[in-house]
mmCIF file of C-alpha atoms and ligand atoms in Angstrom:
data_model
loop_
_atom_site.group_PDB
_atom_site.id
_atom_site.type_symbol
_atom_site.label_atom_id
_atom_site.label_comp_id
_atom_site.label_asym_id
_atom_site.label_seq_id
_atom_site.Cartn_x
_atom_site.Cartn_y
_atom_site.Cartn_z
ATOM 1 C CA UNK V 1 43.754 5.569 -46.243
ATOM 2 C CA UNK V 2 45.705 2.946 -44.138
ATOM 3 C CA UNK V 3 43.997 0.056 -43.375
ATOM 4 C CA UNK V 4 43.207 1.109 -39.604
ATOM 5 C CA UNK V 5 41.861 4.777 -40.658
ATOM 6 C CA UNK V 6 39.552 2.785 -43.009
ATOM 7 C CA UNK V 7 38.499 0.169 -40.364
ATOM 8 C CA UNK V 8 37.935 2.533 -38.176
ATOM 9 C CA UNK V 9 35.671 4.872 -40.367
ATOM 10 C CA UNK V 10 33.782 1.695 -40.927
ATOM 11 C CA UNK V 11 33.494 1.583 -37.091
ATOM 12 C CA UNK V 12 32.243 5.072 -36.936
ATOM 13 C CA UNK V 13 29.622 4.155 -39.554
ATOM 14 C CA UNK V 14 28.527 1.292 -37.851
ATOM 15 C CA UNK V 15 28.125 3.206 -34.142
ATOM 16 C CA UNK V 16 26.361 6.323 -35.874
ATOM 17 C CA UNK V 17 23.889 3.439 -37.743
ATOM 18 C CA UNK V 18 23.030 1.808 -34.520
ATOM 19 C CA UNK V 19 22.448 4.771 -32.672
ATOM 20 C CA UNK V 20 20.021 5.869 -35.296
ATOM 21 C CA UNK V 21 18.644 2.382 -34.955
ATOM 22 C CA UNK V 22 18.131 2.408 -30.783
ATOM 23 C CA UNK V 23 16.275 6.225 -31.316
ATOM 24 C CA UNK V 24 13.682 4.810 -34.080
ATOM 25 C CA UNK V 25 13.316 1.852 -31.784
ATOM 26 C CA UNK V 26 12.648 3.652 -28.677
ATOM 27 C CA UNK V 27 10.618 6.574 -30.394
ATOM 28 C CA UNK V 28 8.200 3.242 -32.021
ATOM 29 C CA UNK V 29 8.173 0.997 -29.032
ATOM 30 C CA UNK V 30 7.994 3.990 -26.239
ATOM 31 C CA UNK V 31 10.602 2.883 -24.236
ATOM 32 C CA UNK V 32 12.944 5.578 -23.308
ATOM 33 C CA UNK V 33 16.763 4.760 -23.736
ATOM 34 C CA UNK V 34 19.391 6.769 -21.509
ATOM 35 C CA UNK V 35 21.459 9.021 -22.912
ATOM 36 C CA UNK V 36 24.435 6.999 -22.223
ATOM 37 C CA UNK V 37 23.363 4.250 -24.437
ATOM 38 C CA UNK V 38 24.089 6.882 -27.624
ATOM 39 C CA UNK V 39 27.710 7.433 -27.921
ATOM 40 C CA UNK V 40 28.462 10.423 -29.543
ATOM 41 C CA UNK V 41 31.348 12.446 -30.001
ATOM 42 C CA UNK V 42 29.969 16.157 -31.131
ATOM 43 C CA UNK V 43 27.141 17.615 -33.093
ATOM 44 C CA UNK V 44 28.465 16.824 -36.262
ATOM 45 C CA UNK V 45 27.898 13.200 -35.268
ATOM 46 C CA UNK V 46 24.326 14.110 -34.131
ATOM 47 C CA UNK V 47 23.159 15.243 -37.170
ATOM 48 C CA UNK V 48 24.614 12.483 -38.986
ATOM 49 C CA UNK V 49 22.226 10.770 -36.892
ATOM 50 C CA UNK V 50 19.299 12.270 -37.011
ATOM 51 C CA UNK V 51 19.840 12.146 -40.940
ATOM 52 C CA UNK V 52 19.886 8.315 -40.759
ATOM 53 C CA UNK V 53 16.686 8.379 -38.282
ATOM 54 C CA UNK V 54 14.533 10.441 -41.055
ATOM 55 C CA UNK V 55 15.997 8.062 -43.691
ATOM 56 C CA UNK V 56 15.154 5.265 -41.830
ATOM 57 C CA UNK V 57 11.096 6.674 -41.608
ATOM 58 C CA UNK V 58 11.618 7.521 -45.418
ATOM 59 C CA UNK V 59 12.414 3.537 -46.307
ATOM 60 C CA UNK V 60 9.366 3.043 -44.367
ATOM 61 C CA UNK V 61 7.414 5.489 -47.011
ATOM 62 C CA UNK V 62 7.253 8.808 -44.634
ATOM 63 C CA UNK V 63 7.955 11.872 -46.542
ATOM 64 C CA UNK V 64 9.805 14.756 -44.743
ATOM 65 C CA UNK V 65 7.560 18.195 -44.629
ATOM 66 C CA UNK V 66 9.794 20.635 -43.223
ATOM 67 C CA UNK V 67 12.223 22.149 -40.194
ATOM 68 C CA UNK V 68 11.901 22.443 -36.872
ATOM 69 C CA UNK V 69 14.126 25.145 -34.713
ATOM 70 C CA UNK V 70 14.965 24.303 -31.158
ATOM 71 C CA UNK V 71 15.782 26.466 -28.512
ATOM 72 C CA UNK V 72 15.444 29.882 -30.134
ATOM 73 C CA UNK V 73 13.817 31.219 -27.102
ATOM 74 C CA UNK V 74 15.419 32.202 -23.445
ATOM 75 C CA UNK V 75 12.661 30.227 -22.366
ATOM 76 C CA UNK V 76 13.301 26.730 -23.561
ATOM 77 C CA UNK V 77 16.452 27.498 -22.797
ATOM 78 C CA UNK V 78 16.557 27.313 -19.029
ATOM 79 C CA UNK V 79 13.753 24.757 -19.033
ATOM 80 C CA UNK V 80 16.058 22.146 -20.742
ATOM 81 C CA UNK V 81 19.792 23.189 -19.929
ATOM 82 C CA UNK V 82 20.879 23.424 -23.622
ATOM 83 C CA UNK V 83 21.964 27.032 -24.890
ATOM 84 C CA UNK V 84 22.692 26.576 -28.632
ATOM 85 C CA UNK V 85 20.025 26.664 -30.976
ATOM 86 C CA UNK V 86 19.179 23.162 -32.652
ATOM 87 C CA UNK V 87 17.397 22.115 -35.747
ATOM 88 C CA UNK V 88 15.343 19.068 -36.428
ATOM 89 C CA UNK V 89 12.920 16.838 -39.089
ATOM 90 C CA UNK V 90 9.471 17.344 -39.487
ATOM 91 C CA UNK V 91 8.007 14.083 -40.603
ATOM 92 C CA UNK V 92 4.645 13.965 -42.188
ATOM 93 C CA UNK V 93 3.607 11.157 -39.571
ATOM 94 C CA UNK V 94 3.503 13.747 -36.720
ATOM 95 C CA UNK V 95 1.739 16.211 -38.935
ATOM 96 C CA UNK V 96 -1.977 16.528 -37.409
ATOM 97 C CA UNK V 97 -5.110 17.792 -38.200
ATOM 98 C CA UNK V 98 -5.890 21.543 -37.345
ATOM 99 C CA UNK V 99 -9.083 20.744 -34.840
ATOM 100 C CA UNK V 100 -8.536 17.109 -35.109
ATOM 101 C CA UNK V 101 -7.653 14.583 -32.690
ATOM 102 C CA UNK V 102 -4.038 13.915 -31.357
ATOM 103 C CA UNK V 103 -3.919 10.054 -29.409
ATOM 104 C CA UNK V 104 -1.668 10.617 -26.298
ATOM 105 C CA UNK V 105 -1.288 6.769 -26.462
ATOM 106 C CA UNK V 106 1.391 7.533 -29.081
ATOM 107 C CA UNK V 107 4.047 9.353 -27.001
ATOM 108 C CA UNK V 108 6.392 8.620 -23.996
ATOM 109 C CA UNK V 109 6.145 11.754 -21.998
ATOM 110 C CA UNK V 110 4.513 14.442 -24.472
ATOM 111 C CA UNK V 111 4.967 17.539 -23.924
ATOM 112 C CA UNK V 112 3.010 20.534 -25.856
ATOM 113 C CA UNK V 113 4.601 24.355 -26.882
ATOM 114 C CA UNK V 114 3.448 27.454 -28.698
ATOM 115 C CA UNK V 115 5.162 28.367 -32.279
ATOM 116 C CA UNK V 116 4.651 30.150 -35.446
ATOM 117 C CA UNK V 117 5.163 28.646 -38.783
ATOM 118 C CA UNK V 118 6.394 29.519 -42.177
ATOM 119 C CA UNK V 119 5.489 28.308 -45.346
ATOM 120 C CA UNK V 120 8.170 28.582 -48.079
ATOM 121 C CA UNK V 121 7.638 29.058 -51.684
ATOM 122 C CA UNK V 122 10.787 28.316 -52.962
ATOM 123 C CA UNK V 123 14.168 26.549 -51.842
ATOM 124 C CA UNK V 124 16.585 28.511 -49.700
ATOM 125 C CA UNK V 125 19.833 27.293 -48.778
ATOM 126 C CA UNK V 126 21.695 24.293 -49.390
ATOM 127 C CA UNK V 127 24.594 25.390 -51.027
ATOM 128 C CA UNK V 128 25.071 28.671 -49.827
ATOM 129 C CA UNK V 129 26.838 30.217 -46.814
ATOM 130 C CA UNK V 130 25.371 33.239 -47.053
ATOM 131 C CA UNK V 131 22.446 33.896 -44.301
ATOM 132 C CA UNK V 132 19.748 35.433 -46.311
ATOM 133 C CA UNK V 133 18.674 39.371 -45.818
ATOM 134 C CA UNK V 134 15.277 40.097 -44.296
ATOM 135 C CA UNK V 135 14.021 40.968 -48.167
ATOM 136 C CA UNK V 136 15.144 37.463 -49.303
ATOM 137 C CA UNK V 137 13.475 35.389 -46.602
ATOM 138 C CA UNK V 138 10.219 37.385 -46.861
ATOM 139 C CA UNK V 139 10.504 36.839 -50.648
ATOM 140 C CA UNK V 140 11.231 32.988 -49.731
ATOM 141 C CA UNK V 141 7.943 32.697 -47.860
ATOM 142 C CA UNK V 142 4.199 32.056 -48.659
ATOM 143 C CA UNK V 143 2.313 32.371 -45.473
ATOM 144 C CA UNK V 144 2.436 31.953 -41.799
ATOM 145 C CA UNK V 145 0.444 30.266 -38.929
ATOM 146 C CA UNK V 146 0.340 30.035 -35.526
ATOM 147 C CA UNK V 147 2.023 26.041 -34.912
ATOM 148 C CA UNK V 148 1.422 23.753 -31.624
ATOM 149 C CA UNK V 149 4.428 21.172 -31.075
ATOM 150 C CA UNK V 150 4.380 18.050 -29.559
ATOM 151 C CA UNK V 151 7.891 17.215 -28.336
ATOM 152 C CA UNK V 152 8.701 13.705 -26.760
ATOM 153 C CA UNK V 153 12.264 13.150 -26.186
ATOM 154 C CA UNK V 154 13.314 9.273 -26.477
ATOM 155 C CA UNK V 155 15.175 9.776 -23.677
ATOM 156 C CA UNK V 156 14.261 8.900 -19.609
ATOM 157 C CA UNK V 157 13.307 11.759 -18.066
ATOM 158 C CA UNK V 158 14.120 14.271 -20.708
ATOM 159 C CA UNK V 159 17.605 14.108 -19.881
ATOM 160 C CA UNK V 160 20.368 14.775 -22.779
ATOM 161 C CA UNK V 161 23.257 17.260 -23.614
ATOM 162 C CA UNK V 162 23.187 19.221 -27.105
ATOM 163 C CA UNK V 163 24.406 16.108 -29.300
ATOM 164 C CA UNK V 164 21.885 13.899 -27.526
ATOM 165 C CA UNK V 165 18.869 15.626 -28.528
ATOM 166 C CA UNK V 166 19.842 16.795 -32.178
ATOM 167 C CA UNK V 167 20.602 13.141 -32.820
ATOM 168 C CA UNK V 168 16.705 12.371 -31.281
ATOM 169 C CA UNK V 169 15.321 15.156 -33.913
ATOM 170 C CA UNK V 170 14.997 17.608 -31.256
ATOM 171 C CA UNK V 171 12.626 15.631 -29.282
ATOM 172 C CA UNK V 172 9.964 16.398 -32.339
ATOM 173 C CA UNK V 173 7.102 14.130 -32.032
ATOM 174 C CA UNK V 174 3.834 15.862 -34.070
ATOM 175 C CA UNK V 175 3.062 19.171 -34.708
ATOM 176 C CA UNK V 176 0.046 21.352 -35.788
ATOM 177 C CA UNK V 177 -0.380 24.030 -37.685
ATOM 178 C CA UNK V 178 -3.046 26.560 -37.950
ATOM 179 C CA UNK V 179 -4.701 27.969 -41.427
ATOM 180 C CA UNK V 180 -2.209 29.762 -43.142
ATOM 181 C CA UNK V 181 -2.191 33.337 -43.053
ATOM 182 C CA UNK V 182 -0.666 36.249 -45.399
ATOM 183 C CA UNK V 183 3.467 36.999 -44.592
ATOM 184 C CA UNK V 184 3.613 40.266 -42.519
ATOM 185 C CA UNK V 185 6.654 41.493 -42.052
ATOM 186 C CA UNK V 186 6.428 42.526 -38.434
ATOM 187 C CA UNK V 187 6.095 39.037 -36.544
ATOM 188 C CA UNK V 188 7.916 40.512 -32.938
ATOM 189 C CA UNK V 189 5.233 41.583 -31.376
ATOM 190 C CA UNK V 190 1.948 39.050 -31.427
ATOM 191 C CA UNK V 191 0.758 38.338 -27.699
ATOM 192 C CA UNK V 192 -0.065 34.204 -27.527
ATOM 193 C CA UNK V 193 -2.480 32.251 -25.099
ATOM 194 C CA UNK V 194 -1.713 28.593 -25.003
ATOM 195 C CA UNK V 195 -5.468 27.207 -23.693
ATOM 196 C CA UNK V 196 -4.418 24.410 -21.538
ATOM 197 C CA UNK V 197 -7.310 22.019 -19.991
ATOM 198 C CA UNK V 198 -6.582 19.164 -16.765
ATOM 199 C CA UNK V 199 -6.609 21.455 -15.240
ATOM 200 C CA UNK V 200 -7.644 24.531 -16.671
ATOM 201 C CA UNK V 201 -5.246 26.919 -17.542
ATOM 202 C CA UNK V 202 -3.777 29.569 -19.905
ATOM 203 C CA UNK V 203 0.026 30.291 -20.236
ATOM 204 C CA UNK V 204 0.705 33.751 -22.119
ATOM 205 C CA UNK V 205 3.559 34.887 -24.114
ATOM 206 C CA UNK V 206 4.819 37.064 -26.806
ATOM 207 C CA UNK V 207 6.746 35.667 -30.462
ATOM 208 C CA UNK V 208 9.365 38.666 -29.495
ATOM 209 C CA UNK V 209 10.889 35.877 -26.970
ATOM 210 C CA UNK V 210 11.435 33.736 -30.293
ATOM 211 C CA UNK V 211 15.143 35.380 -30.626
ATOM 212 C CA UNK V 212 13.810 39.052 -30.711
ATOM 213 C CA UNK V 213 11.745 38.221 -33.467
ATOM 214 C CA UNK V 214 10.321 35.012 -34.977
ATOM 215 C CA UNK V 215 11.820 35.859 -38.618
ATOM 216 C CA UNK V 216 15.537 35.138 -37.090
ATOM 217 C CA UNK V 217 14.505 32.053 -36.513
ATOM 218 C CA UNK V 218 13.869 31.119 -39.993
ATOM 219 C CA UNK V 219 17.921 32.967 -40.271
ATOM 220 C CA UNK V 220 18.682 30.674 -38.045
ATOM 221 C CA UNK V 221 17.283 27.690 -39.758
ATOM 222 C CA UNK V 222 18.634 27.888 -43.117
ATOM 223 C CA UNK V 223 22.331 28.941 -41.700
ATOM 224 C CA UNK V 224 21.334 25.100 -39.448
ATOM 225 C CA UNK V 225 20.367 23.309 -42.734
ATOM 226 C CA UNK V 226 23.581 24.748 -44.689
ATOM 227 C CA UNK V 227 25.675 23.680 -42.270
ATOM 228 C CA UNK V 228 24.550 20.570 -41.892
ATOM 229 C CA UNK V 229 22.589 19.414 -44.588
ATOM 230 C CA UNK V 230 18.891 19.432 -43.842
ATOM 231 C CA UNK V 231 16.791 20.216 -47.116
ATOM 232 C CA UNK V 232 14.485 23.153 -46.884
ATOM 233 C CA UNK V 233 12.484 22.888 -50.280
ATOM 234 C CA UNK V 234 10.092 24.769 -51.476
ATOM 235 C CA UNK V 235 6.223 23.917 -49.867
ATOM 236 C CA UNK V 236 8.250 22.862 -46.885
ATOM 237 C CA UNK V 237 7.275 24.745 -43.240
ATOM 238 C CA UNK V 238 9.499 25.861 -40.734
ATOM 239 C CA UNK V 239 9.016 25.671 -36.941
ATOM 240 C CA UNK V 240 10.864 28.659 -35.430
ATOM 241 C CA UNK V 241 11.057 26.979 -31.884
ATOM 242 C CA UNK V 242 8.667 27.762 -28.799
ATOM 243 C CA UNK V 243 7.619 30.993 -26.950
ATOM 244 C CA UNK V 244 7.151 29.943 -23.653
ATOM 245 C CA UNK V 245 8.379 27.056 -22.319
ATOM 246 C CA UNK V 246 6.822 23.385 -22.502
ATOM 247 C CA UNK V 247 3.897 22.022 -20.873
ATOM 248 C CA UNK V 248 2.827 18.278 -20.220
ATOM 249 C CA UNK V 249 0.340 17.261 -22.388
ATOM 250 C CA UNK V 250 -2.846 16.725 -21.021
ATOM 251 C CA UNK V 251 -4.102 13.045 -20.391
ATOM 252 C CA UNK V 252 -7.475 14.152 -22.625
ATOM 253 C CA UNK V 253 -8.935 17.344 -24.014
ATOM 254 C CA UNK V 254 -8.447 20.733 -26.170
ATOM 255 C CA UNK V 255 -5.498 22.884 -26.476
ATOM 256 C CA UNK V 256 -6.044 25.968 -28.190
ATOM 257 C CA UNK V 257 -3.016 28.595 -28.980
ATOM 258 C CA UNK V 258 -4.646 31.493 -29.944
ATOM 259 C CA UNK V 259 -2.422 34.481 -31.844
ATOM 260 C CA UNK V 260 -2.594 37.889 -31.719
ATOM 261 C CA UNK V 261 -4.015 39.070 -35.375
ATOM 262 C CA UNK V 262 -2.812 35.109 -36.946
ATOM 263 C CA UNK V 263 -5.891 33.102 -35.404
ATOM 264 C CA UNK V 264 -5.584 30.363 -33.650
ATOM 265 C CA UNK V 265 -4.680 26.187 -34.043
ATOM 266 C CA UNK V 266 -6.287 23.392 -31.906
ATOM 267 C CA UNK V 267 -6.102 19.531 -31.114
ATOM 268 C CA UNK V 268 -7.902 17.289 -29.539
ATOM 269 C CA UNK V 269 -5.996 14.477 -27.025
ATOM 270 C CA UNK V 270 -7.583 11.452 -26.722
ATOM 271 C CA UNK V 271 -6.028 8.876 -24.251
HETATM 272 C C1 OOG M 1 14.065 19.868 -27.441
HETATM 273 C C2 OOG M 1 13.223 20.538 -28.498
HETATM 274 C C3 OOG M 1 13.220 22.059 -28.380
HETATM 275 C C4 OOG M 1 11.872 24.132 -29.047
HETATM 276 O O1 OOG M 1 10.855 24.580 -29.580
HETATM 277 O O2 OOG M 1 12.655 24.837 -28.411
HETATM 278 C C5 OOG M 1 12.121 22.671 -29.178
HETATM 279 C C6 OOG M 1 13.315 19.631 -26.148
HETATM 280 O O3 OOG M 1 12.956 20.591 -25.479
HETATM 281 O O4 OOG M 1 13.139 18.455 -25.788
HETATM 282 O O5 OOG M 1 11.391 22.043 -29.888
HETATM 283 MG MG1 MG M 2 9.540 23.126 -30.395
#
């Protein structure tokens, strides 16, 4: 390497670092950065960020606990602008308590989305091209659950383009999951009602608007995590991305998604 290719990989380095830096920053302190302030150049880049965001949380003692698919659904889609599917971190900071309390205090500009969850039992991907059959990924999970996300993008106004929000971990904020339930192999078709109070409503939906069918989401995630190196271990859980699109979180009280035939999950906000 001449000594301008290597000064300017060094440069690279440095930009990626700091952008990783402004997102922890904002995502701690609650001040929203613009999108501009990240310079990026492609979704390679992005991941490389969000890689040295979780790593960051990880020197701080967090442990990672899973995946989170973004964008699998026509839905979130159009709400957002972005048309790729993304994948992000789950830290266990965001993790919450099934019935327990979630402190809006905590966020920016929360908002709240229906999922399903897998469990895995043992590793899949990594080192491997290959997207897994139906037989393998059913063989690679434990159990599923209906799943609430809190998303929270560190950016004003929810604004950002495709590398913008994979480098802010897909907006992931805290997330929910409900008691884990035996793997069925027809997920497609399970009717949802997302309890929503302040004031009192119910959005409906149906996991077949999860890609056709919630299990190519978990596809999805380990071709994601191949291709750009996000671990999927066994124990960890996979988000396969919202239903329906999202909707503020309330300033105080309970959201319930219930599932058809998986239960249901519920929080609590406090201010
Ligand atoms: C990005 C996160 C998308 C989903 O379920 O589609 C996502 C965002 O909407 O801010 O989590
Ligand atoms: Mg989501």
């Amino acid at each position: 390497m001449t000594h301008t290719a290597l000064d300017s990989t060094r440069q690279d380095a440095a930009r990626l670092q700091a952008a990783a830096h402004a997102l922890d920053q904002a995502r701690m302190l609650r001040q929203p950065l613009d999108q501009g302030q990240i310079e990026l150049r492609g979704v390679e880049e992005a991941y490389a960020v969000q890689a040295a965001g979780m790593a960051l949380r990880e020197a701080r003692g967090e442990r990672q606990y899973g995946i989170k698919m973004g964008f699998t659904s026509r839905a979130k889609m159009q709400q957002m602008g972005v048309s790729e599917m993304i994948a992000g971190r789950l830290g266990e900071a965001g993790r919450a308590e099934d019935g327990g309390e979630l402190s809006r205090a905590a966020f920016i500009h929360p908002r709240i989305e229906p999922e399903i969850a897998f469990l895995l039992s043992r590793d899949l991907g990594e080192d491997t091209d290959a997207t897994p059959g139906p037989d393998e990924l059913a063989r690679a999970v434990d159990a599923v659950a209906p799943a609430l996300e809190i998303i929270d993008s560190r950016y004003r106004d929810f604004r950002f383009d495709l590398p913008a929000v994979v480098a802010d971990n897909t907006s992931a904020a805290a997330f929910v999951v409900g008691a884990w339930q035996p793997v069925r192999p027809m997920l497609d078709t399970l009717g949802l009602l997302m309890h929503l109070p302040q004031p009192q409503r119910t959005v409906c939906g149906c996991t077949a608007a999860i890609l056709g069918d919630p299990w190519r989401a978990l596809a999805a995630a380990v071709r994601l995590a191949n291709r750009h190196g996000l671990p999927l271990r066994a124990g960890a859980i996979v988000m396969a991305g919202a239903a329906t699109a999202a909707e503020p979180l309330p300033e105080r009280g309970l959201v319930t998604l219930e599932m058809s035939g998986l239960g249901r999950v519920q929080l609590h906000v406090v201010p």
